[in-house]
Coordinates of C-alpha atoms in Angstrom, one line a residue:
M1 CA 11.1 22.8 9.5
S2 CA 12.7 22.1 6.0
H3 CA 9.8 21.8 3.8
P4 CA 10.2 20.0 0.3
H5 CA 9.6 22.5 -3.1
P6 CA 7.7 21.3 -5.4
E7 CA 10.0 23.1 -8.2
L8 CA 13.3 21.3 -6.6
P9 CA 16.2 20.7 -8.8
L10 CA 18.1 18.0 -9.5
P11 CA 20.1 17.2 -6.9
P12 CA 24.1 18.4 -7.0
A13 CA 27.0 15.6 -6.8
L14 CA 27.2 13.6 -3.7
P15 CA 30.0 15.4 -1.5
S16 CA 32.6 13.3 -0.6
K17 CA 32.0 11.8 3.0
G18 CA 28.2 12.9 2.8
L19 CA 25.0 10.1 3.3
R20 CA 22.4 10.7 0.6
I21 CA 19.0 9.7 1.4
V22 CA 16.2 9.2 -1.4
A23 CA 12.5 8.2 -0.2
L24 CA 11.0 6.4 -3.5
G25 CA 7.8 5.3 -1.3
G26 CA 6.2 6.2 1.9
L27 CA 6.2 9.5 2.3
G28 CA 2.8 11.3 1.8
E29 CA 1.1 7.5 1.8
V30 CA 0.5 5.2 4.3
G31 CA 2.4 2.2 2.1
R32 CA 5.0 1.6 -0.7
N33 CA 7.6 2.1 1.7
M34 CA 11.2 2.3 0.3
A35 CA 14.5 4.2 1.1
V36 CA 17.7 4.4 -0.9
L37 CA 20.8 5.2 1.2
E38 CA 24.0 6.3 -0.7
Y39 CA 27.8 6.8 0.3
E40 CA 31.0 6.4 -1.5
G41 CA 28.8 5.4 -4.6
R42 CA 27.2 2.4 -3.1
L43 CA 23.5 2.0 -2.2
L44 CA 21.5 0.4 0.4
V45 CA 17.8 -0.1 0.1
I46 CA 15.4 0.0 3.5
D47 CA 12.4 -1.5 2.7
C48 CA 10.6 -2.1 -0.7
G49 CA 6.7 -2.6 -0.1
V50 CA 3.7 -1.8 -2.5
L51 CA 0.7 0.4 -2.2
F52 CA -2.9 -0.8 -2.4
P53 CA -4.9 1.2 -4.9
E54 CA -8.2 3.4 -4.0
D55 CA -11.2 3.6 -5.5
H56 CA -10.3 6.1 -8.0
Q57 CA -7.5 4.3 -9.7
P58 CA -9.9 1.3 -11.0
G59 CA -8.6 -2.0 -12.6
V60 CA -5.0 -1.2 -10.5
D61 CA -3.8 -3.9 -8.6
L62 CA -0.7 -2.9 -6.7
I63 CA 1.1 0.4 -6.6
L64 CA 4.9 0.1 -6.6
P65 CA 7.8 2.3 -5.9
D66 CA 9.6 4.2 -8.7
F67 CA 12.6 2.3 -9.6
E68 CA 13.7 4.9 -12.1
Y69 CA 16.1 6.3 -9.9
I70 CA 18.3 3.1 -9.5
K71 CA 17.5 1.2 -12.5
D72 CA 21.1 2.1 -14.1
R73 CA 22.8 1.7 -10.8
L74 CA 21.6 -2.0 -9.7
D75 CA 25.0 -3.2 -9.6
D76 CA 25.9 -0.6 -6.8
I77 CA 23.0 -1.8 -4.4
E78 CA 24.6 -4.0 -1.5
A79 CA 21.8 -5.1 0.0
I80 CA 18.2 -4.7 0.5
V81 CA 17.3 -4.6 4.7
L82 CA 13.4 -5.4 5.5
T83 CA 12.3 -4.4 8.7
H84 CA 9.5 -6.6 8.6
G85 CA 7.0 -8.7 6.7
H86 CA 4.2 -6.7 6.1
E87 CA 3.1 -6.2 2.2
D88 CA 3.7 -2.4 2.3
H89 CA 7.5 -3.1 3.4
I90 CA 8.1 -6.3 1.0
G91 CA 5.4 -6.8 -1.4
A92 CA 7.6 -5.0 -4.3
V93 CA 10.7 -7.0 -3.7
P94 CA 9.9 -9.5 -6.3
Y95 CA 9.3 -6.6 -8.8
L96 CA 13.0 -5.2 -8.1
L97 CA 14.8 -8.7 -7.9
R98 CA 13.2 -8.9 -11.7
L99 CA 15.5 -6.2 -12.5
R100 CA 18.8 -7.7 -10.5
R101 CA 18.1 -11.1 -9.1
D102 CA 21.0 -11.7 -6.9
I103 CA 20.6 -8.6 -4.5
P104 CA 21.1 -9.8 -1.1
L105 CA 17.6 -9.8 1.1
V106 CA 18.5 -9.1 5.0
G107 CA 15.9 -9.4 7.3
S108 CA 14.6 -11.7 10.2
R109 CA 14.1 -15.2 10.1
L110 CA 10.0 -14.7 10.0
T111 CA 10.5 -11.4 7.1
L112 CA 12.6 -13.5 4.9
A113 CA 10.6 -16.8 5.2
F114 CA 7.2 -14.4 4.0
V115 CA 9.6 -13.1 1.2
E116 CA 10.8 -16.4 0.3
A117 CA 7.4 -17.6 -0.1
K118 CA 6.2 -14.7 -2.3
L119 CA 9.2 -14.8 -4.7
K120 CA 8.3 -19.1 -5.4
E121 CA 5.4 -17.8 -6.9
H122 CA 7.6 -15.2 -9.2
R123 CA 10.4 -18.3 -9.6
I124 CA 13.0 -16.1 -8.2
R125 CA 15.3 -17.9 -5.6
P126 CA 16.8 -15.2 -3.5
V127 CA 20.2 -14.3 -2.1
L128 CA 18.8 -14.2 1.8
R129 CA 20.8 -13.0 4.8
V130 CA 19.2 -13.9 8.2
V131 CA 19.5 -11.2 10.7
A132 CA 18.4 -10.7 14.1
E133 CA 18.3 -8.1 17.3
D134 CA 21.7 -7.1 18.6
Q135 CA 23.8 -8.3 15.5
T136 CA 25.7 -5.9 13.8
E137 CA 26.6 -6.9 9.9
R138 CA 28.6 -5.1 7.1
F139 CA 27.4 -4.3 3.4
G140 CA 30.0 -2.5 1.8
P141 CA 30.5 0.6 3.3
F142 CA 27.3 0.5 5.6
D143 CA 27.7 -1.0 9.3
C144 CA 24.0 -2.4 10.0
E145 CA 23.1 -2.8 13.7
F146 CA 19.6 -4.1 13.9
V147 CA 17.2 -3.6 17.1
A148 CA 14.3 -5.4 17.8
V149 CA 11.2 -3.3 17.9
N150 CA 7.8 -4.4 18.8
H151 CA 4.9 -4.3 16.2
S152 CA 1.8 -6.4 14.8
I153 CA 4.0 -8.9 13.2
P154 CA 6.6 -10.8 15.0
D155 CA 10.4 -10.0 14.5
A156 CA 10.2 -6.4 13.4
L157 CA 13.6 -4.8 13.2
A158 CA 14.8 -1.0 13.4
V159 CA 18.1 -1.0 11.5
A160 CA 20.9 1.5 12.6
V161 CA 23.1 2.5 9.6
T162 CA 26.3 3.7 10.3
T163 CA 28.9 5.3 7.6
G164 CA 31.7 8.0 7.6
A165 CA 28.9 10.5 7.4
G166 CA 27.3 9.1 10.8
T167 CA 24.9 7.0 12.1
V168 CA 21.0 6.6 10.7
L169 CA 18.5 5.1 12.7
H170 CA 15.5 3.8 10.7
T171 CA 12.8 2.5 12.9
G172 CA 10.9 0.6 10.2
D173 CA 7.2 0.2 11.8
F174 CA 7.1 0.1 15.4
K175 CA 5.1 0.6 18.6
M176 CA 6.2 0.3 22.4
D177 CA 3.8 -2.3 23.6
Q178 CA 4.9 -3.1 27.2
L179 CA 2.8 -6.5 27.5
P180 CA 3.6 -7.9 24.0
L181 CA 1.9 -11.2 23.5
D182 CA 5.2 -12.7 22.2
G183 CA 7.1 -11.1 25.4
R184 CA 9.6 -9.3 22.8
I185 CA 9.5 -5.3 23.6
T186 CA 10.7 -2.4 21.5
D187 CA 14.5 -2.6 22.8
L188 CA 15.0 1.3 24.2
R189 CA 17.8 0.0 26.0
A190 CA 19.5 0.0 22.5
F191 CA 17.8 2.8 21.7
A192 CA 19.5 4.8 24.6
R193 CA 23.0 3.6 23.7
L194 CA 22.6 4.7 20.1
G195 CA 21.3 8.1 21.6
E196 CA 24.7 8.1 24.1
K197 CA 26.7 7.4 20.6
G198 CA 25.0 9.9 18.9
V199 CA 22.1 9.3 15.9
D200 CA 22.5 11.8 13.5
L201 CA 19.5 11.1 11.6
F202 CA 16.7 9.8 12.9
M203 CA 14.0 8.3 10.2
V204 CA 10.7 7.4 12.3
D205 CA 7.3 5.8 11.8
S206 CA 4.7 8.8 11.4
T207 CA 1.4 6.8 11.0
N208 CA 0.1 7.4 14.8
A209 CA 1.6 10.8 15.3
E210 CA -1.4 12.5 15.5
V211 CA -2.8 10.0 17.9
P212 CA -2.3 11.2 21.9
G213 CA -0.9 9.2 24.5
F214 CA 0.0 5.2 23.9
V215 CA -1.3 2.6 21.9
T216 CA -3.3 -0.1 24.0
N217 CA -1.4 -3.1 24.6
E218 CA -2.5 -6.4 22.8
V219 CA -3.2 -8.4 25.8
E220 CA -6.4 -6.4 26.4
I221 CA -7.9 -7.5 22.6
G222 CA -8.0 -11.0 23.8
P223 CA -10.9 -10.2 26.3
A224 CA -13.3 -8.3 23.5
L225 CA -12.2 -11.0 21.4
D226 CA -13.4 -13.7 23.8
A227 CA -16.6 -11.8 24.6
A228 CA -17.6 -11.3 20.8
F229 CA -17.2 -15.2 20.3
A230 CA -19.3 -16.0 23.9
Q231 CA -22.3 -13.9 22.0
A232 CA -21.9 -15.7 18.8
E233 CA -24.9 -17.6 17.7
K234 CA -23.6 -19.1 14.8
R235 CA -20.4 -19.0 12.4
I236 CA -18.0 -16.3 13.4
V237 CA -15.8 -15.1 10.2
V238 CA -12.8 -13.0 11.6
A239 CA -11.1 -10.9 8.8
S240 CA -7.5 -9.5 9.3
F241 CA -4.0 -9.0 7.6
S242 CA -2.6 -12.0 6.4
S243 CA 0.3 -11.6 7.9
H244 CA -0.9 -10.5 11.4
V245 CA 0.5 -13.3 13.4
H246 CA -0.8 -12.1 16.6
R247 CA -3.9 -11.4 15.8
V248 CA -4.3 -15.2 14.5
Q249 CA -2.9 -16.5 17.6
Q250 CA -5.7 -14.8 19.6
V251 CA -8.6 -16.0 17.3
L252 CA -6.9 -19.7 17.4
N253 CA -7.0 -19.0 21.4
A254 CA -10.5 -17.7 21.9
A255 CA -11.8 -20.2 19.2
H256 CA -10.3 -23.3 21.7
A257 CA -11.8 -21.7 24.7
H258 CA -15.0 -21.6 23.1
G259 CA -14.7 -25.3 21.6
R260 CA -14.6 -24.0 18.3
K261 CA -12.6 -25.4 14.9
V262 CA -10.7 -22.8 13.0
A263 CA -10.4 -22.8 9.0
L264 CA -8.0 -20.5 7.4
V265 CA -9.4 -18.5 4.5
G266 CA -7.4 -17.0 1.7
R267 CA -4.4 -17.9 0.2
S268 CA -1.9 -15.8 1.8
M269 CA -3.5 -16.5 5.2
V270 CA -2.8 -20.1 4.4
R271 CA 0.4 -19.5 3.5
N272 CA 1.9 -17.2 5.8
M273 CA 0.3 -18.9 8.9
G274 CA 1.6 -22.1 7.7
I275 CA 5.0 -20.6 7.6
A276 CA 4.9 -18.8 11.3
S277 CA 3.5 -22.3 12.5
E278 CA 6.3 -24.2 11.3
L279 CA 9.0 -21.2 12.4
G280 CA 7.3 -21.4 15.7
Y281 CA 5.5 -17.9 15.7
L282 CA 2.1 -19.2 16.0
D283 CA 1.4 -21.9 18.6
V284 CA -1.9 -23.7 17.4
P285 CA -3.8 -25.8 20.0
P286 CA -4.3 -29.3 19.0
G287 CA -7.0 -30.1 16.8
V288 CA -8.0 -26.5 16.3
L289 CA -7.2 -26.0 12.8
V290 CA -9.4 -27.7 10.2
E291 CA -9.6 -27.7 6.2
L292 CA -11.8 -25.4 4.8
K293 CA -13.7 -28.3 3.0
Q294 CA -14.0 -29.9 6.1
A295 CA -15.5 -26.6 8.2
A296 CA -18.7 -27.0 5.5
S297 CA -19.9 -30.2 7.8
L298 CA -19.5 -28.7 11.1
P299 CA -22.4 -27.2 13.0
D300 CA -22.4 -23.5 12.6
D301 CA -21.9 -22.9 16.3
R302 CA -18.6 -25.0 16.4
I303 CA -16.6 -23.0 13.4
V304 CA -14.3 -19.7 13.1
Y305 CA -13.3 -18.7 9.5
M306 CA -10.0 -16.7 9.7
S307 CA -10.0 -15.0 6.5
T308 CA -8.3 -12.0 4.7
G309 CA -9.8 -8.8 3.5
S310 CA -10.0 -6.5 6.3
Q311 CA -9.5 -3.8 4.0
G312 CA -12.4 -4.2 1.5
E313 CA -10.1 -5.3 -0.9
P314 CA -12.3 -6.2 -3.9
M315 CA -11.1 -9.7 -4.4
A316 CA -10.3 -10.9 -0.8
A317 CA -12.3 -13.6 0.7
L318 CA -14.5 -11.1 2.8
S319 CA -15.1 -8.8 -0.5
R320 CA -16.7 -11.9 -2.1
M321 CA -18.7 -13.0 1.2
A322 CA -20.0 -9.8 1.1
N323 CA -21.3 -10.1 -2.7
G324 CA -23.0 -13.8 -1.7
D325 CA -19.9 -15.0 -4.4
H326 CA -17.6 -17.2 -2.0
K327 CA -18.3 -20.7 -1.0
V328 CA -18.7 -19.0 2.6
Q329 CA -22.0 -17.6 2.5
V330 CA -22.5 -15.3 5.4
G331 CA -26.2 -15.3 6.4
H332 CA -28.6 -14.5 9.7
G333 CA -27.0 -15.1 13.3
D334 CA -23.4 -14.9 12.1
T335 CA -20.9 -12.9 13.6
V336 CA -18.0 -11.3 11.4
I337 CA -15.5 -9.6 13.1
L338 CA -12.7 -7.0 11.4
A339 CA -9.9 -7.4 13.6
S340 CA -7.9 -4.3 11.8
S341 CA -7.8 -0.6 11.6
L342 CA -8.6 1.7 8.8
I343 CA -5.4 2.1 6.5
P344 CA -6.5 5.9 5.1
G345 CA -8.3 5.8 1.9
N346 CA -9.7 2.3 2.5
E347 CA -12.6 3.7 4.6
N348 CA -15.3 3.5 1.5
S349 CA -14.4 -0.2 0.3
V350 CA -14.4 -1.4 4.2
F351 CA -17.7 0.6 5.1
R352 CA -19.5 -0.8 1.5
V353 CA -18.4 -4.5 2.7
I354 CA -19.7 -3.9 6.4
N355 CA -22.9 -2.6 5.0
G356 CA -22.9 -5.6 2.5
L357 CA -22.2 -8.1 5.4
T358 CA -25.1 -6.3 7.6
R359 CA -27.5 -6.7 4.4
L360 CA -27.3 -10.6 4.9
G361 CA -28.0 -10.5 8.5
A362 CA -24.6 -10.9 10.0
R363 CA -23.5 -8.9 13.2
V364 CA -20.5 -7.0 12.4
V365 CA -18.0 -6.2 15.0
H366 CA -15.1 -3.9 14.4
S367 CA -12.7 -1.3 15.9
G368 CA -15.5 1.3 15.9
N369 CA -17.9 -0.6 18.3
A370 CA -15.5 -2.9 20.0
K371 CA -12.1 -3.0 20.8
V372 CA -11.0 -5.8 18.5
H373 CA -7.9 -4.3 17.0
V374 CA -5.1 -1.7 18.1
S375 CA -2.6 -0.1 15.7
G376 CA 0.8 -1.7 15.3
H377 CA 2.4 2.1 15.2
A378 CA 3.8 4.4 18.4
S379 CA 1.6 6.9 19.1
A380 CA 2.5 10.5 20.1
G381 CA 3.5 9.6 23.5
E382 CA 5.7 6.8 22.7
L383 CA 7.2 8.9 19.8
L384 CA 8.0 11.6 23.0
Y385 CA 9.7 9.1 24.5
C386 CA 12.0 7.8 21.7
Y387 CA 13.1 11.7 20.9
N388 CA 13.9 12.3 24.5
V389 CA 16.0 9.0 25.0
L390 CA 17.6 9.5 21.8
K391 CA 18.2 13.1 21.4
P392 CA 18.8 12.8 17.5
R393 CA 20.7 15.5 15.9
N394 CA 18.4 15.6 12.8
V395 CA 15.1 14.1 12.2
M396 CA 13.0 13.0 9.4
P397 CA 9.5 11.7 9.4
V398 CA 8.7 8.6 7.4
H399 CA 5.7 6.3 6.5
G400 CA 2.7 8.4 6.8
E401 CA 0.7 10.9 5.0
V402 CA 1.8 14.8 5.0
R403 CA -0.5 15.2 7.8
H404 CA 1.4 12.3 9.7
L405 CA 5.2 13.5 9.1
V406 CA 3.7 17.3 10.0
A407 CA 2.5 16.2 13.1
N408 CA 5.5 13.9 14.1
A409 CA 8.0 16.7 12.9
A410 CA 6.1 19.1 15.2
L411 CA 6.9 16.6 18.2
A412 CA 10.4 16.5 17.3
V413 CA 10.3 20.2 17.7
R414 CA 8.6 20.1 21.3
T415 CA 11.5 17.8 22.5
G416 CA 14.2 20.5 21.4
V417 CA 15.3 19.1 18.2
P418 CA 16.0 22.4 16.2
A419 CA 13.1 23.4 14.0
D420 CA 15.9 23.6 10.8
R421 CA 17.0 19.9 11.4
V422 CA 13.6 18.8 11.3
I423 CA 13.1 17.0 7.6
L424 CA 10.0 17.4 6.3
A425 CA 10.3 15.6 2.4
E426 CA 7.8 13.8 0.2
D427 CA 9.2 10.8 -2.2
G428 CA 11.5 11.4 -4.7
V429 CA 13.1 14.3 -2.2
V430 CA 16.6 14.4 -1.9
V431 CA 18.0 14.6 1.4
D432 CA 21.7 14.6 2.6
L433 CA 23.7 14.0 5.5
V434 CA 26.8 16.5 5.5
D435 CA 29.1 17.3 8.5
G436 CA 26.2 16.3 10.9
K437 CA 23.7 18.7 9.3
A438 CA 20.4 17.3 7.2
S439 CA 19.3 19.1 4.4
V440 CA 17.3 18.9 1.1
V441 CA 19.4 19.1 -1.6
G442 CA 17.0 18.3 -4.7
A443 CA 14.4 16.1 -6.1
V444 CA 14.2 13.1 -8.7
P445 CA 11.3 12.0 -10.8
C446 CA 9.0 9.9 -8.8
G447 CA 5.8 8.7 -9.8
Y448 CA 3.2 5.8 -9.1
V449 CA 4.2 2.4 -11.2
F450 CA 0.8 0.5 -11.4
V451 CA 0.3 -3.3 -12.0
D452 CA -2.5 -4.1 -13.8
G453 CA -2.8 -8.0 -14.3
S454 CA 0.6 -8.9 -15.6
T455 CA 1.8 -5.6 -16.8
V456 CA 3.9 -3.4 -14.8
G457 CA 4.2 0.2 -15.5
A458 CA 2.2 0.2 -18.8
V459 CA -0.9 1.9 -17.1
T460 CA -0.4 5.6 -16.8
E461 CA -2.5 8.4 -15.2
N462 CA -4.1 9.3 -18.8
E463 CA -5.4 5.4 -18.8
L464 CA -6.9 5.7 -15.2
K465 CA -8.7 8.8 -16.3
D466 CA -10.1 7.2 -19.4
R467 CA -11.3 4.6 -16.9
R468 CA -12.7 6.8 -14.6
T469 CA -14.3 8.7 -17.4
L470 CA -15.9 5.3 -18.3
A471 CA -17.0 4.7 -15.2
E472 CA -18.6 7.9 -14.4
E473 CA -19.4 9.7 -17.6
G474 CA -20.1 6.8 -19.8
F475 CA -19.3 6.1 -23.6
V476 CA -20.2 7.3 -27.2
S477 CA -19.4 5.9 -30.4
V478 CA -20.2 7.8 -33.7
F479 CA -19.5 6.6 -37.3
A480 CA -19.7 8.0 -40.6
V481 CA -18.7 7.4 -44.0
V482 CA -17.8 10.1 -46.4
D483 CA -17.0 11.0 -49.8
T484 CA -14.0 13.5 -49.9
A485 CA -14.4 14.0 -53.8
T486 CA -18.1 14.9 -53.5
G487 CA -17.7 16.6 -49.9
K488 CA -20.7 14.6 -48.8
V489 CA -21.5 12.1 -46.1
L490 CA -22.6 8.9 -47.7
A491 CA -23.9 7.1 -44.8
G492 CA -24.4 7.9 -40.8
P493 CA -23.4 9.7 -38.7
Q494 CA -24.6 6.6 -36.6
I495 CA -24.3 6.8 -32.8
L496 CA -24.3 4.6 -30.1
A497 CA -24.1 5.2 -26.2
R498 CA -23.2 3.0 -23.3
G499 CA -23.0 3.6 -19.8
M500 CA -25.8 6.5 -20.3
A501 CA -29.5 6.8 -19.2
E502 CA -30.5 8.1 -22.1
D503 CA -31.8 6.2 -25.3
N504 CA -29.7 6.2 -28.1
A505 CA -32.9 8.0 -30.4
V506 CA -31.7 11.3 -28.0
F507 CA -29.1 11.7 -30.6
E508 CA -31.1 12.2 -33.9
E509 CA -31.2 15.5 -32.4
V510 CA -27.6 16.2 -33.3
Q511 CA -26.9 14.2 -36.4
P512 CA -28.1 17.1 -38.9
D513 CA -25.4 19.2 -37.1
V514 CA -22.7 16.4 -37.6
V515 CA -23.3 16.1 -41.0
K516 CA -22.9 19.8 -41.6
A517 CA -20.2 20.2 -39.6
L518 CA -18.2 17.3 -41.8
E519 CA -19.4 18.9 -44.7
D520 CA -18.8 22.4 -43.9
A521 CA -14.6 21.1 -42.7
I522 CA -14.5 19.4 -46.0
A523 CA -15.5 22.0 -48.3
G524 CA -13.0 24.0 -46.1
G525 CA -10.0 21.3 -47.3
A526 CA -10.0 18.8 -44.8
T527 CA -9.5 15.7 -46.3
D528 CA -7.7 13.7 -43.1
T529 CA -9.8 10.9 -42.0
Y530 CA -8.1 12.0 -38.2
Q531 CA -9.3 15.7 -38.8
L532 CA -12.4 14.7 -39.5
Q533 CA -13.2 12.3 -36.7
Q534 CA -11.9 15.5 -34.2
V535 CA -15.0 17.7 -36.0
M536 CA -17.1 14.8 -35.0
R537 CA -16.0 14.9 -31.3
R538 CA -16.2 18.3 -30.9
V539 CA -19.9 18.5 -32.4
I540 CA -20.9 15.4 -30.4
G541 CA -19.3 16.6 -27.2
Q542 CA -20.5 20.2 -26.9
W543 CA -24.1 19.0 -27.7
V544 CA -24.1 16.4 -24.7
S545 CA -22.2 18.4 -22.4
R546 CA -25.0 21.2 -23.3
R547 CA -28.0 19.0 -23.6
L548 CA -27.5 16.0 -21.1
R549 CA -24.7 17.5 -18.9
R550 CA -22.4 15.1 -19.1
R551 CA -18.8 14.4 -20.6
P552 CA -18.5 10.8 -21.8
M553 CA -15.3 9.4 -23.8
I554 CA -16.1 10.1 -27.2
V555 CA -14.7 7.6 -29.9
P556 CA -15.5 8.9 -33.4
V557 CA -14.6 6.6 -36.6
V558 CA -14.6 8.3 -40.3
V559 CA -14.4 6.0 -42.9
E560 CA -13.7 7.5 -46.6
A561 CA -15.8 5.7 -49.5

């Protein structure tokens, strides 16, 4: 298997009739999915999603793919193909379209409806190309055939991209549920037909590659939800992704069967389900949906709140309920159902929400104690089927953390794909498909781009390090007035600490050391205030580290008299 080396050089020029693939996100992480294909000087983008921040990225709202690689080549982009409507595949589209607004967006009807609603908030009117399974469209030198795949959202598509270099099949996110709620299965007949013609590179979803066997069918969730509803004494809150149409459908059905009304909670949930209902992907039983205001007047045993926040996102509805600062006040006898799986990295946030809800007296039902969710990603057994049906010449696992990619690669090798034709890449690694052989040829810079409030890319790792220091170690400010002519400290040093358990009086012990260090520095010829500030920082830092066992952020200020 070809492993990327951390010191890979910049790639050479793309050979004639070669196809270049660069993932700008999604390799080594669950989210931020984006791949750029290049052929004859033209580019095709597949997906453009976001990654949600973890605890060690305080204050960050979203993480985007790094567009630097294509920033100077925006006019070369033929289209952005979107495999489905989840945020980790479409969430960064507005930020790319800010750079060039007329890039055509290609996807299924529901996917593009979700994207269009999102872009309206950014005041961007997109160029849309609606496609469906069994359809073939040409974008510049790229012939794209779209294939139905089953996922945890309706209308998902895989895409087979054919150029003079061969055919690449990109699955997007998929599984092989044989009894899907909407009757739309992954089209293995199309996979087999493509395999007969020849798949030169198979870019395949890795998220569940470590999980043996097959994913449970979605229809088996219905009885588990029904049982949870039957046992509920008071109000029910169900949390799910705001785009999980199938799960919302099951909640609507269960509520209808148990004589309850459903109120949608969360702006994205209201927006997406409105779109899904309007387009016919969501069948709302008559009279079941009510407005949130109306729900408050209903008896507790007659209402279900369908909410966002299943991943413990701090500002989402469920987290605010757990903290007691939402208009829906969860209490004793209420039932909360987390109808989603844990995205890696979100465990602490989700458990914090579960503990908060439990403390309020709610009964919390989740995938750890009841079958209220199944994954939307193919497990190892399903992936083996795909490899055997397709017999791909080369394989490049995508969509997953490193452990998922490695597990997926091992499955490919077990089915007979030569180990030297299985590419394990990370974000920014450049893979060229030339004469039927895929190989790593270099890497391009590819970092995290943080969205923080209204700023994009302004927050760096250094700023995040400062935020972590402030959160974990506290803050110390030190102020002094000096007369460089006489070499004396006229006032201070005044030392104030925040976020530290110790009283400010403890710093009286180090004040003489700071004064001496400043006067020694001035006597030694230091007159620049920056130099003197660094002297104070060093003395305080060493003392705090030795005496208090802390490494706070220290902000020194020296003023000349």
